[in-house]
XYZ file of C-alpha atoms in Angstrom:
589
model
C -37.014 75.766 -109.633
C -37.320 73.324 -112.714
C -38.063 69.647 -111.377
C -39.230 66.690 -113.204
C -42.849 66.420 -113.561
C -43.637 63.820 -110.934
C -41.120 65.013 -108.450
C -42.110 68.220 -107.380
C -40.595 67.187 -104.255
C -37.681 69.508 -104.122
C -40.122 72.411 -103.524
C -42.724 72.755 -100.913
C -45.450 71.508 -103.441
C -47.488 68.736 -102.101
C -46.465 69.285 -98.618
C -48.753 69.914 -95.658
C -47.915 73.746 -95.755
C -48.877 73.896 -99.511
C -51.999 71.942 -98.724
C -53.039 74.477 -96.210
C -52.341 77.253 -98.634
C -54.596 75.636 -101.319
C -57.195 75.186 -98.692
C -57.389 78.778 -97.915
C -57.325 79.734 -101.694
C -60.322 77.575 -102.151
C -58.799 74.509 -104.209
C -61.429 71.897 -103.923
C -59.070 68.991 -104.652
C -56.965 69.471 -101.304
C -59.387 71.221 -98.966
C -59.347 69.373 -95.506
C -62.119 70.819 -93.251
C -60.657 71.863 -90.055
C -63.933 71.440 -88.140
C -65.972 68.440 -89.518
C -69.732 68.739 -88.743
C -70.827 66.515 -85.905
C -71.719 62.997 -87.252
C -69.822 63.360 -90.527
C -67.011 61.314 -89.260
C -63.429 62.162 -90.255
C -62.583 64.144 -93.461
C -60.994 62.570 -96.488
C -57.261 62.579 -96.548
C -57.184 64.867 -99.693
C -53.331 64.500 -100.423
C -52.777 64.980 -104.106
C -49.674 64.071 -106.058
C -49.291 63.527 -109.762
C -52.876 63.826 -110.519
C -53.935 61.390 -107.846
C -55.874 62.370 -104.840
C -56.369 59.952 -101.698
C -59.977 59.798 -100.842
C -59.530 57.619 -97.738
C -60.588 58.469 -94.128
C -59.138 57.691 -90.891
C -55.909 55.713 -90.467
C -54.894 54.365 -93.662
C -52.290 54.100 -96.474
C -51.893 57.129 -98.354
C -50.652 56.433 -102.036
C -49.822 60.018 -102.987
C -47.692 60.481 -99.857
C -45.596 57.366 -100.578
C -45.612 58.169 -104.480
C -44.105 61.634 -103.396
C -41.397 60.062 -101.342
C -40.361 57.372 -104.090
C -40.578 60.061 -106.929
C -38.085 62.301 -104.860
C -35.536 59.493 -104.512
C -36.083 58.109 -108.127
C -36.235 61.601 -110.074
C -34.064 63.771 -107.807
C -31.493 61.743 -105.852
C -28.535 60.038 -107.567
C -26.120 57.242 -106.716
C -22.630 58.523 -105.463
C -20.324 55.475 -105.514
C -18.578 53.059 -107.911
C -20.244 52.050 -111.055
C -23.661 53.430 -110.136
C -22.328 56.820 -109.420
C -24.446 59.656 -111.082
C -27.180 57.289 -111.979
C -30.669 58.020 -110.719
C -31.353 56.442 -107.222
C -33.803 53.836 -108.246
C -34.838 52.031 -105.004
C -34.679 48.190 -104.930
C -38.202 46.591 -104.384
C -37.353 45.709 -100.845
C -36.304 49.334 -100.195
C -39.291 50.729 -101.901
C -41.892 48.495 -100.769
C -40.629 47.376 -97.526
C -39.329 50.579 -96.189
C -39.974 54.034 -97.887
C -43.603 53.554 -99.011
C -44.870 52.429 -95.522
C -42.661 54.670 -93.710
C -44.033 57.710 -95.520
C -47.193 56.385 -96.775
C -49.065 55.195 -93.475
C -51.108 58.042 -92.030
C -53.471 58.713 -89.099
C -55.758 61.566 -87.961
C -54.222 63.914 -85.478
C -57.259 65.120 -83.425
C -54.985 67.967 -81.757
C -53.731 69.302 -85.138
C -56.895 68.344 -86.847
C -55.218 66.954 -90.037
C -53.625 63.970 -91.137
C -50.056 63.121 -90.138
C -47.635 60.358 -90.728
C -48.219 57.583 -88.500
C -44.576 56.657 -87.843
C -42.457 58.853 -85.512
C -39.814 56.259 -84.984
C -38.282 53.896 -87.342
C -35.863 51.065 -86.848
C -33.971 49.331 -89.490
C -31.684 46.325 -88.809
C -29.805 44.858 -91.650
C -26.393 43.308 -92.333
C -23.422 45.457 -93.431
C -23.340 46.726 -97.027
C -26.834 46.465 -97.822
C -27.121 50.371 -98.582
C -28.070 51.639 -95.185
C -25.904 54.815 -95.376
C -27.464 55.673 -99.032
C -31.008 55.132 -97.882
C -30.459 57.325 -94.776
C -28.961 60.007 -96.931
C -31.945 60.088 -99.072
C -34.348 60.378 -96.013
C -32.203 63.134 -94.560
C -32.462 65.084 -97.985
C -36.068 64.448 -98.406
C -36.838 65.640 -94.889
C -34.487 68.740 -95.360
C -36.234 70.009 -98.769
C -39.031 67.602 -99.779
C -41.262 67.297 -96.870
C -42.327 71.065 -97.048
C -41.196 72.001 -93.562
C -40.426 75.316 -92.812
C -37.093 75.695 -90.318
C -36.570 71.845 -90.513
C -33.626 70.620 -88.296
C -32.374 67.322 -89.578
C -29.503 65.824 -87.384
C -27.328 63.109 -88.312
C -26.268 61.407 -85.118
C -23.771 58.679 -84.235
C -21.243 57.622 -81.675
C -18.571 60.440 -82.899
C -18.127 63.041 -85.541
C -16.394 60.460 -87.961
C -19.353 57.960 -87.763
C -21.875 60.602 -87.979
C -20.197 62.132 -91.160
C -20.439 58.779 -92.999
C -24.123 59.600 -93.893
C -23.554 63.309 -94.257
C -20.780 62.607 -96.957
C -23.033 60.418 -99.059
C -25.926 63.266 -98.835
C -23.115 65.937 -99.558
C -22.075 64.002 -102.559
C -25.484 63.318 -103.605
C -26.355 67.226 -103.798
C -23.257 67.760 -105.564
C -24.158 65.182 -108.117
C -27.948 66.038 -108.528
C -28.797 68.961 -110.787
C -31.888 69.844 -109.040
C -30.337 69.544 -105.481
C -27.230 71.404 -106.070
C -29.269 74.300 -107.399
C -31.413 74.217 -104.260
C -29.199 73.427 -101.448
C -25.770 74.601 -100.170
C -23.179 72.272 -98.564
C -20.835 73.630 -95.886
C -18.156 70.778 -95.826
C -16.095 72.513 -92.983
C -18.986 72.313 -90.477
C -20.665 69.336 -91.765
C -23.925 71.051 -92.866
C -26.212 71.337 -95.570
C -28.555 74.311 -95.877
C -31.705 74.956 -97.753
C -32.106 78.764 -97.552
C -35.291 78.728 -99.211
C -37.105 77.215 -96.163
C -34.364 78.181 -93.487
C -33.778 74.364 -92.999
C -30.554 72.556 -92.128
C -29.028 69.278 -92.030
C -26.062 68.895 -89.546
C -23.933 66.264 -87.949
C -24.147 65.768 -84.153
C -21.974 63.388 -82.243
C -23.134 61.702 -79.012
C -20.477 63.556 -77.006
C -21.321 67.026 -78.498
C -22.773 69.562 -75.812
C -26.076 71.149 -76.048
C -28.062 68.306 -77.579
C -31.151 69.254 -75.508
C -31.222 72.627 -77.094
C -32.276 71.433 -80.574
C -35.686 71.001 -82.069
C -35.285 68.119 -84.357
C -37.918 67.565 -87.059
C -35.906 64.519 -88.326
C -33.177 62.487 -86.481
C -31.067 60.134 -88.565
C -29.369 57.705 -86.090
C -26.651 55.482 -87.842
C -25.244 52.326 -86.106
C -26.908 52.374 -82.868
C -25.075 49.532 -81.637
C -22.196 51.792 -81.052
C -24.125 54.048 -78.390
C -23.044 53.454 -74.945
C -26.339 54.016 -73.364
C -29.890 55.677 -74.389
C -29.047 59.153 -73.040
C -28.371 60.508 -76.699
C -31.190 58.783 -78.256
C -33.668 60.185 -75.370
C -32.247 63.739 -75.745
C -33.008 63.711 -79.413
C -36.277 62.035 -79.121
C -37.663 64.302 -76.419
C -36.560 67.230 -78.594
C -38.978 66.664 -81.319
C -42.113 67.139 -79.277
C -43.194 70.389 -80.845
C -42.929 69.007 -84.305
C -46.004 68.074 -86.274
C -44.305 65.161 -88.130
C -41.110 64.280 -86.640
C -39.138 61.126 -87.594
C -36.483 59.597 -85.792
C -35.002 56.971 -87.956
C -32.482 54.584 -86.932
C -30.274 52.008 -88.872
C -27.908 49.588 -87.486
C -26.352 46.177 -87.493
C -26.757 43.600 -84.941
C -24.446 44.064 -81.896
C -22.465 41.835 -79.561
C -23.394 43.122 -76.057
C -26.537 41.626 -74.628
C -26.869 44.410 -72.019
C -26.649 47.357 -74.322
C -29.164 50.019 -75.161
C -29.172 48.761 -78.942
C -29.990 45.065 -77.754
C -32.898 46.594 -75.576
C -34.342 48.605 -78.558
C -33.819 45.489 -80.790
C -35.802 43.326 -78.377
C -38.573 45.741 -78.116
C -38.674 46.120 -81.948
C -38.991 42.277 -82.113
C -42.032 42.480 -79.908
C -43.559 45.250 -82.008
C -42.905 43.262 -85.275
C -44.873 40.467 -83.524
C -47.672 42.789 -82.385
C -47.675 46.239 -84.191
C -50.468 47.510 -81.891
C -47.810 47.311 -78.991
C -46.432 50.842 -80.509
C -48.306 51.855 -83.657
C -46.019 54.848 -83.848
C -42.850 52.761 -84.329
C -41.977 51.434 -87.851
C -39.682 48.108 -87.677
C -37.827 46.470 -90.439
C -35.766 43.598 -89.012
C -33.635 41.201 -91.118
C -31.758 39.005 -88.467
C -31.215 35.398 -89.763
C -32.615 32.927 -86.913
C -30.071 31.522 -84.669
C -31.057 27.927 -85.712
C -30.506 28.560 -89.257
C -27.665 26.979 -91.018
C -25.220 30.008 -91.483
C -23.094 28.317 -94.271
C -26.320 27.768 -96.421
C -26.243 30.392 -99.153
C -30.160 30.318 -99.386
C -30.022 31.769 -95.855
C -27.794 34.763 -96.581
C -30.588 36.649 -98.353
C -32.738 37.146 -95.439
C -30.300 39.388 -93.635
C -28.974 40.684 -96.949
C -31.821 41.586 -99.202
C -29.326 43.618 -101.536
C -27.475 40.352 -102.183
C -27.059 39.597 -105.918
C -28.291 43.091 -106.622
C -25.517 45.676 -105.485
C -24.126 43.323 -102.693
C -21.471 40.863 -104.088
C -22.318 37.130 -103.376
C -18.656 36.334 -104.294
C -17.393 38.375 -101.325
C -19.624 36.761 -98.855
C -18.700 33.468 -100.155
C -14.988 34.540 -99.577
C -15.774 35.502 -95.857
C -17.927 32.420 -95.313
C -14.813 30.305 -96.147
C -12.607 32.047 -93.963
C -15.170 32.076 -91.153
C -15.524 28.205 -91.340
C -11.857 27.967 -90.234
C -11.746 30.779 -87.664
C -13.945 31.035 -84.497
C -13.251 35.047 -84.305
C -14.215 35.478 -88.002
C -17.170 33.206 -87.601
C -18.566 35.400 -84.859
C -18.033 38.688 -87.117
C -19.520 36.964 -90.134
C -22.621 36.042 -87.914
C -22.892 39.705 -86.531
C -22.048 41.623 -89.581
C -23.179 39.444 -92.392
C -26.019 37.273 -91.042
C -27.106 40.293 -88.589
C -27.295 37.852 -85.724
C -26.761 39.318 -82.094
C -23.677 37.388 -80.748
C -21.516 37.216 -77.509
C -18.853 39.874 -77.140
C -16.071 37.375 -76.388
C -15.450 34.262 -78.738
C -12.780 31.657 -79.087
C -9.932 32.791 -81.213
C -7.403 30.193 -82.051
C -8.456 27.243 -84.350
C -6.565 24.594 -82.487
C -6.305 21.981 -85.198
C -4.252 24.830 -87.143
C -2.379 25.504 -83.989
C -1.374 21.898 -83.585
C -0.058 21.689 -87.199
C 2.696 24.236 -86.179
C 4.314 22.283 -83.371
C 7.791 22.005 -84.966
C 10.648 20.487 -83.282
C 9.777 19.019 -79.970
C 12.014 18.896 -76.869
C 11.454 17.666 -73.210
C 13.452 20.327 -71.579
C 12.695 23.927 -72.364
C 16.210 24.989 -71.669
C 17.598 22.938 -74.404
C 15.377 24.645 -76.947
C 16.927 28.056 -75.930
C 20.276 26.850 -76.217
C 19.340 25.431 -79.926
C 18.422 29.083 -80.739
C 21.802 30.681 -79.092
C 23.214 33.811 -80.716
C 20.110 34.244 -83.108
C 18.332 37.332 -83.390
C 15.107 37.530 -81.324
C 12.330 40.013 -80.242
C 10.805 39.811 -76.832
C 7.304 40.190 -75.191
C 6.747 40.582 -71.476
C 3.545 40.369 -69.297
C 4.147 40.767 -65.600
C 1.750 39.571 -62.939
C 1.900 39.555 -59.027
C -0.391 36.787 -57.368
C -2.668 34.401 -59.160
C -1.787 35.182 -62.735
C 1.072 33.801 -64.887
C 3.968 36.032 -65.697
C 4.913 35.351 -69.188
C 8.125 36.039 -71.391
C 8.147 35.243 -75.111
C 11.012 35.256 -77.687
C 10.255 35.394 -81.184
C 13.164 34.007 -83.200
C 12.488 34.580 -86.929
C 15.530 32.357 -88.086
C 14.164 29.313 -85.829
C 15.501 25.757 -86.138
C 12.676 24.589 -88.234
C 13.723 27.215 -90.885
C 10.894 29.792 -90.001
C 9.879 31.609 -86.857
C 10.170 30.012 -83.417
C 8.318 31.001 -80.144
C 10.090 30.351 -76.777
C 8.311 30.938 -73.744
C 9.118 31.108 -69.855
C 6.527 31.374 -67.213
C 6.557 32.238 -63.508
C 3.878 31.770 -60.982
C 3.888 32.078 -57.071
C 3.318 28.815 -55.118
C -0.030 30.160 -54.019
C -0.892 30.637 -57.625
C 0.021 26.993 -58.310
C -2.361 25.926 -55.647
C -5.125 27.936 -56.769
C -4.786 26.942 -60.582
C -4.252 23.255 -59.588
C -7.604 23.228 -58.423
C -9.215 24.254 -61.706
C -6.743 22.317 -64.068
C -6.689 18.734 -62.564
C -3.339 19.447 -61.118
C -1.754 20.174 -64.412
C -0.023 23.344 -63.221
C 2.013 21.308 -60.663
C 2.975 18.710 -63.331
C 4.371 21.698 -65.538
C 6.284 23.102 -62.683
C 8.084 19.826 -62.047
C 8.805 19.190 -65.813
C 10.353 22.791 -65.886
C 7.709 24.584 -68.125
C 6.667 26.843 -65.236
C 9.048 28.378 -62.444
C 7.295 28.373 -59.305
C 8.374 31.108 -56.604
C 7.738 30.823 -52.943
C 4.968 32.782 -51.205
C 1.881 34.408 -52.446
C 3.529 37.086 -54.675
C 5.877 36.584 -57.716
C 9.704 37.241 -56.987
C 10.691 39.707 -59.677
C 14.434 38.741 -58.887
C 13.898 35.363 -60.554
C 12.184 36.774 -63.367
C 14.895 39.394 -64.127
C 17.742 36.860 -63.548
C 16.127 34.648 -66.255
C 15.255 37.290 -68.695
C 18.817 38.744 -68.347
C 20.085 35.112 -69.098
C 18.066 34.816 -72.132
C 19.163 38.222 -73.414
C 22.754 37.158 -73.060
C 22.253 33.951 -74.921
C 20.277 35.304 -77.713
C 20.507 38.544 -79.399
C 17.514 40.351 -78.182
C 16.638 43.382 -80.254
C 13.891 44.921 -78.093
C 11.156 43.817 -75.677
C 7.711 44.992 -75.807
C 5.830 44.879 -72.715
C 2.557 45.548 -71.343
C 2.340 49.221 -70.246
C 0.835 48.095 -66.974
C 3.648 46.161 -65.702
C 5.882 47.558 -62.925
C 7.973 50.582 -64.006
C 10.820 49.638 -61.359
C 11.062 46.050 -63.031
C 11.396 47.732 -66.379
C 13.983 49.987 -65.474
C 16.177 47.422 -63.805
C 15.567 45.053 -66.625
C 16.629 47.846 -69.212
C 19.570 48.703 -67.105
C 20.715 44.970 -66.671
C 20.147 43.711 -70.365
C 20.815 46.962 -72.224
C 17.803 46.011 -74.570
C 15.219 48.763 -75.240
C 11.732 48.167 -74.139
C 8.648 49.546 -75.577
C 5.289 49.904 -73.755
C 2.262 48.451 -75.383
C -1.241 49.281 -74.206
C -3.522 46.226 -74.204
C -5.984 48.078 -76.320
C -7.806 47.129 -79.522
C -5.632 49.315 -81.765
C -2.269 48.511 -80.206
C -2.947 44.537 -80.168
C -4.566 44.180 -83.294
C -1.437 44.124 -85.548
C 0.292 41.471 -83.422
C -2.815 39.235 -83.043
C -3.377 39.459 -86.827
C 0.076 38.551 -87.711
C 0.214 35.539 -85.082
C -2.878 34.130 -86.864
C -1.271 34.722 -90.426
C 1.740 32.693 -89.292
C -0.689 30.022 -87.917
C -2.657 29.754 -90.957
C 0.537 29.621 -93.267
C 2.363 27.119 -90.879
C 5.162 29.690 -90.823
C 6.096 29.368 -87.125
C 6.838 26.554 -84.346
C 5.506 26.628 -80.727
C 7.540 23.668 -80.170
C 4.745 21.836 -78.176
C 5.128 24.217 -75.173
C 2.188 22.700 -73.074
C 1.690 25.992 -71.181
C 1.271 27.853 -74.404
C -1.130 25.392 -75.761
C -3.012 25.808 -72.623
C -3.120 29.504 -73.146
C -4.117 29.413 -76.818
C -6.812 26.967 -76.206
C -8.319 29.370 -73.577
C -8.060 32.596 -75.236
C -11.076 34.452 -76.330
C -11.142 37.770 -78.238
C -13.505 40.736 -78.480
C -14.180 43.460 -81.100
C -14.975 47.197 -80.099
C -18.664 47.914 -81.150
C -18.745 48.568 -85.036
C -15.194 47.677 -85.749
C -14.791 44.032 -86.820
C -11.267 44.663 -87.864
C -9.866 45.514 -84.405
C -9.296 42.869 -81.829
C -7.738 42.098 -78.606
C -7.621 39.310 -76.129
C -10.378 38.997 -73.311
C -8.500 38.562 -70.019
C -10.485 36.036 -67.944
C -11.399 36.760 -64.353
C -8.387 35.735 -62.517
C -9.892 34.896 -59.291
C -13.072 32.827 -60.648
C -11.641 30.788 -63.435
C -8.515 28.467 -64.043
C -8.172 29.829 -67.703
C -5.079 31.803 -68.343
C -4.103 33.274 -71.637
C -0.477 35.070 -71.072
C 1.381 33.237 -73.728
C -0.874 34.902 -76.369
C -0.457 38.484 -75.630
C 3.272 38.145 -75.063
C 3.775 36.344 -78.248
C 1.567 39.003 -80.098
C 3.624 41.884 -78.778
C 6.806 40.216 -79.628
C 5.649 39.478 -83.269
C 4.498 42.983 -83.562
C 7.665 44.432 -82.596
C 9.546 42.113 -84.938
C 7.059 42.973 -87.928
C 7.226 46.715 -87.239
C 10.706 47.381 -86.320
C 12.676 44.092 -87.232
C 11.837 44.196 -90.891
C 12.478 47.778 -92.108
C 13.906 47.813 -95.492
C 17.428 48.938 -96.118
C 17.888 52.477 -97.441
C 19.103 52.954 -100.976
C 22.058 55.108 -101.845
C 20.646 55.750 -105.389
C 18.746 59.057 -106.372
C 15.664 58.286 -108.253
C 14.596 61.259 -110.438
C 10.841 61.563 -110.990
C 9.462 63.100 -114.113
């Protein structure tokens, strides 16, 4: 197979297997004595590449090994995306000198195998997002597939699920397609997410964490993408223990900081911090950490380069500036900015609503909630309902697009059993009782909410306003739903309180707040809820969001005004603003 002069890496040349063959044929340049004479010490390394031979002994940095890996990347691999597509994959200095050269150049003498092997069996790379982790992992996967000289190599791309694991595979597959050398050597099987090197009977395959039979594999290389999404260490340990029979295995993980202090990824991160401080703690582990210290100013652009070494190279500084500007005014976005852009470990739950923006949306204020509903009589509205039974608030929100202030109005009702009033008074300095007295909350006798009162009030509201639909928490009582739908004649839609189901409404609600396009009319209970609400994102999905419900029996925080408003807004946006169908026929040429 024709290859560039320096990059004989796509064949088995300069590999341990080739070195062994040359030794048997008597080549003095690569001969490694398998049984050094007593007292002679360890043999020379003997690794040769591009006319240079390593003469060092014992644990050392092998220049030919490091040069070989870099040459494979520069002369055989190519970029796959955007304006860099089809160009040679020239490693940035931080990638080349900080990761690739030490990862593949550091070697040690293995007394069992009686030869020199790579020092690092495990690698951990922790960077902010969009710093080229996928491309770097794709290069390593291809190098270990056909550049490392291993017969029947097994390279596995691992992640939380198939879609996540395919992110690196797709980059590698595209790299193969665009590289003249790799496309002749390797065969990509898209439907099964595999890349095959028939010359050495080697394969690169995608394996999600929920796949069966992981323990039956014999990996020579494991590429672990976004470890922060792993629920525990079972998959990691299964793949790691499978490498035991390989001479020079490599488990390489690349991830961004997470938000769960009890997660497997956080435990590994903490261990890597200790190894970075004291490499002798685990000399077989390679660590590359770029986390911005917690006490650093997150808004100082000079600090961004620490967690984003690609900044100003292939990562846009303008994009980070835009995200930072938004994050300064949004606590939830600040948390995401710190985690994904500054690579800081953060808390799962974060404050969501910037209350200074919320206060700008007060609109028309009234002393009696009933008067506000009367002012909106006969106007179209969309409802959101969250039922509770004991200590929690039951909340009902009406979103009126054509509100009295010329934009969206939000009207709430809240109900609470008397036992809940007593409990929450103890945690709110008596505010709940004051709101009951003023009519903002309806208290029902006993320890359990009276659903008859709720049904009567909602039925009255649907008679006063033209309610198009009601979106409700799917965990609410089915008998109540059936009675409400029968009494009001309004269709009701269940909404699971999941990330995907709640993201749209929460996002739209924040958009209305930022543009001052709605009025909450100074409802004090709603303000109490918005001031209390925290949100969380699923691991690795910063664009998905849902409210984080507080522990009802341990805290006085309540958030029920928020999900009801989000559900009502989502219903209005999804089904209340459908464009009118045109009767005209459009002919496309």
